[in-house]
Amino acid sequence: MRFQCDLIPATLLRRYKRFLADCRLEDGREVTAHVANPGSMLGLKDDGLRVWLEPNDDPKRKLKYAWRLVEHPGGHFTGVDTGAANRMLKDALTSGQVPGLQGYDTTRPEVKYGENSRIDFLLTAENRPDCYVEVKSVTLSRTHGLAEFPDSVTARGAKHLGELANMAAQGHRAVMLYLVQRTDCTNVTLARDLDPKYAAAFDQAHAQGVQVLAFACQISPQGICLGEQLPFAP
């Protein structure tokens, strides 16, 4: 999936109010960018980081820039837009490019289920159990090469695991998919110290039949696409 237009580099000055970031462009101008990420963004919001912004000329948008990437040493990138990752994954699911999730006739995003919840993707096909796929964007890395989820306490994430477990108990297929939006990681695990309750919910859901998949992303200032499947060790 290509970005709507070429990204431009900038320096992060500060991220605040969850969805706003002040940045300095290479020509010296300071601009405010929208941050499409409600998480803590641990390790990705330090002042002075090199970031990449997507400009727009849409008169309906208050902000003319959106923060899409963080650049790391060695030419690696982290995608901070969780929505972009899901849009890319939808295309990959629809075209049958996701190992382990192929052979379904329809891919429906944001379907209501459980108790006031929405599943990221519901996959269906004749003569197969419905497949409920919950997607989590993984951006934390505290150890070289190792991606971790979550990056802060997430009661909502624990609730989603419980909903998936209920679907598995009803005879459906339930999949927790960790999408690693970092190009510098080759393994995935849980950040148990940051949210023990989420880890406990994961253990229970996994024991009740919830399957786990993890995939890398190929990321550049031009776009993002699905990478290889990654080993997951809880």
Tab-separated table of C-alpha atoms in Angstrom:
chain	number	residue	atom	x	y	z
A	1	MET	CA	0.000	0.000	0.000
A	2	ARG	CA	1.492	3.293	-1.093
A	3	PHE	CA	1.041	6.469	0.880
A	4	GLN	CA	-1.255	9.015	-0.766
A	5	CYS	CA	1.719	11.235	-1.556
A	6	ASP	CA	5.455	11.350	-0.958
A	7	LEU	CA	6.395	11.738	2.694
A	8	ILE	CA	8.667	14.527	3.814
A	9	PRO	CA	11.295	14.339	6.592
A	10	ALA	CA	11.099	16.408	9.759
A	11	THR	CA	12.364	16.559	13.339
A	12	LEU	CA	9.992	15.738	16.170
A	13	LEU	CA	9.680	18.548	18.702
A	14	ARG	CA	6.995	17.098	20.949
A	15	ARG	CA	3.977	14.805	20.949
A	16	TYR	CA	1.049	15.904	23.107
A	17	LYS	CA	-2.693	15.414	23.672
A	18	ARG	CA	-2.225	11.917	22.192
A	19	PHE	CA	-3.120	12.955	18.653
A	20	LEU	CA	-0.898	15.982	18.045
A	21	ALA	CA	2.820	16.413	17.334
A	22	ASP	CA	4.859	19.541	16.682
A	23	CYS	CA	7.602	19.019	14.110
A	24	ARG	CA	10.254	21.100	12.357
A	25	LEU	CA	10.541	20.687	8.603
A	26	GLU	CA	13.903	20.750	6.873
A	27	ASP	CA	13.259	24.333	5.692
A	28	GLY	CA	12.917	25.437	9.326
A	29	ARG	CA	9.136	25.774	9.459
A	30	GLU	CA	7.362	24.378	12.510
A	31	VAL	CA	4.105	22.520	11.823
A	32	THR	CA	1.580	20.501	13.802
A	33	ALA	CA	0.848	16.980	12.559
A	34	HIS	CA	-1.973	14.592	13.338
A	35	VAL	CA	-0.913	11.411	15.160
A	36	ALA	CA	-3.072	8.426	14.182
A	37	ASN	CA	-2.033	6.404	17.213
A	38	PRO	CA	-3.795	6.473	20.606
A	39	GLY	CA	-1.122	4.370	22.335
A	40	SER	CA	1.739	5.428	24.551
A	41	MET	CA	4.265	5.165	21.665
A	42	LEU	CA	6.945	4.222	24.175
A	43	GLY	CA	10.380	4.875	22.669
A	44	LEU	CA	8.935	6.630	19.615
A	45	LYS	CA	8.079	10.104	20.868
A	46	ASP	CA	11.424	11.443	22.115
A	47	ASP	CA	12.215	15.012	21.117
A	48	GLY	CA	14.696	15.195	18.254
A	49	LEU	CA	13.704	11.977	16.488
A	50	ARG	CA	13.743	12.000	12.691
A	51	VAL	CA	10.186	11.465	11.492
A	52	TRP	CA	8.340	11.407	8.191
A	53	LEU	CA	5.138	13.358	7.563
A	54	GLU	CA	2.439	13.043	4.929
A	55	PRO	CA	1.263	16.447	3.673
A	56	ASN	CA	-2.247	17.065	2.368
A	57	ASP	CA	-4.191	19.917	0.774
A	58	ASP	CA	-7.644	18.757	1.857
A	59	PRO	CA	-9.623	21.884	2.893
A	60	LYS	CA	-11.759	19.743	5.209
A	61	ARG	CA	-8.759	18.819	7.368
A	62	LYS	CA	-7.620	21.185	10.085
A	63	LEU	CA	-4.061	19.835	10.046
A	64	LYS	CA	-2.066	19.780	6.821
A	65	TYR	CA	0.333	17.062	7.953
A	66	ALA	CA	0.045	13.533	9.360
A	67	TRP	CA	2.863	11.715	11.159
A	68	ARG	CA	3.471	8.349	9.492
A	69	LEU	CA	6.981	7.061	10.290
A	70	VAL	CA	9.875	7.205	12.722
A	71	GLU	CA	13.314	6.656	11.201
A	72	HIS	CA	15.933	4.733	13.189
A	73	PRO	CA	19.688	4.337	12.691
A	74	GLY	CA	20.646	1.987	9.902
A	75	GLY	CA	17.752	3.018	7.682
A	76	HIS	CA	15.065	1.217	9.694
A	77	PHE	CA	11.544	2.531	10.113
A	78	THR	CA	8.603	2.220	12.474
A	79	GLY	CA	5.104	2.941	11.254
A	80	VAL	CA	3.113	4.905	13.821
A	81	ASP	CA	-0.198	5.027	11.931
A	82	THR	CA	-2.261	2.071	13.147
A	83	GLY	CA	-4.951	2.757	10.562
A	84	ALA	CA	-2.491	2.469	7.672
A	85	ALA	CA	-1.416	-0.961	8.899
A	86	ASN	CA	-5.015	-2.212	8.991
A	87	ARG	CA	-5.744	-0.846	5.518
A	88	MET	CA	-2.690	-2.624	4.163
A	89	LEU	CA	-3.673	-5.845	5.911
A	90	LYS	CA	-7.214	-5.668	4.534
A	91	ASP	CA	-5.816	-5.591	0.993
A	92	ALA	CA	-3.539	-8.538	1.779
A	93	LEU	CA	-6.389	-10.560	3.291
A	94	THR	CA	-8.728	-9.828	0.403
A	95	SER	CA	-6.126	-10.902	-2.145
A	96	GLY	CA	-5.257	-14.073	-0.196
A	97	GLN	CA	-1.688	-13.045	0.582
A	98	VAL	CA	-1.666	-13.719	4.338
A	99	PRO	CA	-0.294	-17.189	5.188
A	100	GLY	CA	-2.629	-19.033	7.505
A	101	LEU	CA	-5.601	-16.871	6.553
A	102	GLN	CA	-6.108	-17.885	2.951
A	103	GLY	CA	-9.071	-19.568	1.282
A	104	TYR	CA	-11.846	-17.309	2.577
A	105	ASP	CA	-14.433	-15.812	0.224
A	106	THR	CA	-15.162	-12.569	2.048
A	107	THR	CA	-13.266	-10.157	4.273
A	108	ARG	CA	-15.399	-7.792	6.336
A	109	PRO	CA	-13.769	-5.134	8.541
A	110	GLU	CA	-15.135	-3.704	11.785
A	111	VAL	CA	-17.952	-6.213	12.354
A	112	LYS	CA	-19.891	-5.955	15.617
A	113	TYR	CA	-19.647	-8.981	17.895
A	114	GLY	CA	-19.474	-9.927	21.558
A	115	GLU	CA	-20.321	-7.280	24.130
A	116	ASN	CA	-20.091	-3.886	22.425
A	117	SER	CA	-16.992	-4.930	20.509
A	118	ARG	CA	-15.939	-4.858	16.869
A	119	ILE	CA	-13.649	-7.443	15.319
A	120	ASP	CA	-11.012	-6.033	13.015
A	121	PHE	CA	-11.750	-8.599	10.308
A	122	LEU	CA	-14.344	-11.326	9.897
A	123	LEU	CA	-13.398	-13.908	7.260
A	124	THR	CA	-16.066	-16.230	5.900
A	125	ALA	CA	-16.345	-19.073	3.390
A	126	GLU	CA	-18.721	-21.904	2.637
A	127	ASN	CA	-18.182	-25.060	4.662
A	128	ARG	CA	-15.631	-23.378	6.940
A	129	PRO	CA	-16.048	-21.894	10.424
A	130	ASP	CA	-16.127	-18.106	10.502
A	131	CYS	CA	-12.709	-16.656	11.312
A	132	TYR	CA	-12.465	-13.717	13.719
A	133	VAL	CA	-9.177	-11.813	13.365
A	134	GLU	CA	-8.103	-9.242	15.944
A	135	VAL	CA	-5.093	-7.137	14.873
A	136	LYS	CA	-2.647	-5.371	17.160
A	137	SER	CA	-0.024	-3.010	15.795
A	138	VAL	CA	3.321	-3.697	17.494
A	139	THR	CA	5.794	-0.800	17.698
A	140	LEU	CA	7.689	-1.318	20.962
A	141	SER	CA	11.231	-2.695	21.008
A	142	ARG	CA	13.392	-2.544	24.144
A	143	THR	CA	15.770	-5.327	23.086
A	144	HIS	CA	17.530	-5.358	19.731
A	145	GLY	CA	15.526	-7.382	17.219
A	146	LEU	CA	12.648	-8.116	19.607
A	147	ALA	CA	9.208	-6.529	19.214
A	148	GLU	CA	6.876	-6.412	22.225
A	149	PHE	CA	3.180	-5.862	22.823
A	150	PRO	CA	1.659	-3.941	24.522
A	151	ASP	CA	3.594	-0.721	25.132
A	152	SER	CA	1.335	0.261	28.058
A	153	VAL	CA	-1.609	-1.075	30.049
A	154	THR	CA	-4.472	-1.970	27.705
A	155	ALA	CA	-7.707	-3.046	29.340
A	156	ARG	CA	-9.297	-2.878	25.896
A	157	GLY	CA	-6.745	-5.350	24.542
A	158	ALA	CA	-7.478	-7.781	27.371
A	159	LYS	CA	-11.212	-7.472	26.651
A	160	HIS	CA	-10.586	-8.324	22.996
A	161	LEU	CA	-8.755	-11.493	24.018
A	162	GLY	CA	-11.731	-12.523	26.119
A	163	GLU	CA	-14.086	-11.908	23.191
A	164	LEU	CA	-11.881	-14.032	20.921
A	165	ALA	CA	-11.885	-16.840	23.476
A	166	ASN	CA	-15.688	-16.754	23.504
A	167	MET	CA	-15.759	-17.073	19.704
A	168	ALA	CA	-13.427	-20.064	19.867
A	169	ALA	CA	-15.671	-21.671	22.501
A	170	GLN	CA	-18.622	-21.280	20.123
A	171	GLY	CA	-16.834	-23.255	17.428
A	172	HIS	CA	-15.526	-20.362	15.365
A	173	ARG	CA	-11.909	-19.796	14.463
A	174	ALA	CA	-10.326	-16.978	16.487
A	175	VAL	CA	-6.971	-15.439	15.601
A	176	MET	CA	-4.850	-12.864	17.422
A	177	LEU	CA	-2.614	-11.268	14.778
A	178	TYR	CA	0.365	-9.167	15.856
A	179	LEU	CA	1.475	-6.874	13.037
A	180	VAL	CA	5.002	-5.622	13.695
A	181	GLN	CA	5.348	-2.129	12.284
A	182	ARG	CA	9.122	-2.102	12.711
A	183	THR	CA	11.750	-3.122	10.170
A	184	ASP	CA	14.400	-3.794	12.825
A	185	CYS	CA	12.677	-6.731	14.584
A	186	THR	CA	12.629	-10.424	13.733
A	187	ASN	CA	10.869	-11.888	16.803
A	188	VAL	CA	7.742	-11.012	18.779
A	189	THR	CA	6.795	-11.471	22.422
A	190	LEU	CA	4.575	-10.040	25.160
A	191	ALA	CA	5.682	-7.162	27.373
A	192	ARG	CA	4.478	-8.973	30.476
A	193	ASP	CA	6.061	-6.485	32.845
A	194	LEU	CA	4.177	-3.556	31.311
A	195	ASP	CA	0.729	-5.169	31.548
A	196	PRO	CA	0.522	-8.422	33.555
A	197	LYS	CA	-3.263	-8.499	33.193
A	198	TYR	CA	-3.015	-8.483	29.405
A	199	ALA	CA	-0.461	-11.295	29.581
A	200	ALA	CA	-2.774	-13.329	31.821
A	201	ALA	CA	-5.684	-12.717	29.427
A	202	PHE	CA	-3.491	-13.867	26.541
A	203	ASP	CA	-2.503	-17.067	28.343
A	204	GLN	CA	-6.134	-17.872	29.099
A	205	ALA	CA	-7.329	-17.091	25.567
A	206	HIS	CA	-4.548	-19.138	23.999
A	207	ALA	CA	-5.391	-22.086	26.248
A	208	GLN	CA	-9.017	-21.808	25.123
A	209	GLY	CA	-8.141	-22.121	21.448
A	210	VAL	CA	-7.266	-18.630	20.238
A	211	GLN	CA	-4.569	-18.933	17.567
A	212	VAL	CA	-1.634	-16.530	17.243
A	213	LEU	CA	0.006	-15.175	14.109
A	214	ALA	CA	2.727	-12.534	13.796
A	215	PHE	CA	3.943	-10.757	10.680
A	216	ALA	CA	6.523	-8.166	9.806
A	217	CYS	CA	5.899	-5.103	7.668
A	218	GLN	CA	8.047	-3.751	4.881
A	219	ILE	CA	8.125	-0.003	5.468
A	220	SER	CA	9.609	2.931	3.573
A	221	PRO	CA	8.682	6.595	2.957
A	222	GLN	CA	6.875	5.346	-0.148
A	223	GLY	CA	4.526	2.885	1.521
A	224	ILE	CA	3.934	-0.193	3.642
A	225	CYS	CA	3.278	-3.818	2.714
A	226	LEU	CA	3.068	-7.167	4.454
A	227	GLY	CA	6.360	-8.844	5.264
A	228	GLU	CA	7.303	-12.329	6.341
A	229	GLN	CA	5.750	-14.333	9.140
A	230	LEU	CA	7.640	-13.917	12.409
A	231	PRO	CA	8.180	-16.316	15.325
A	232	PHE	CA	6.095	-15.502	18.387
A	233	ALA	CA	7.131	-16.567	21.870
A	234	PRO	CA	4.760	-15.476	24.642
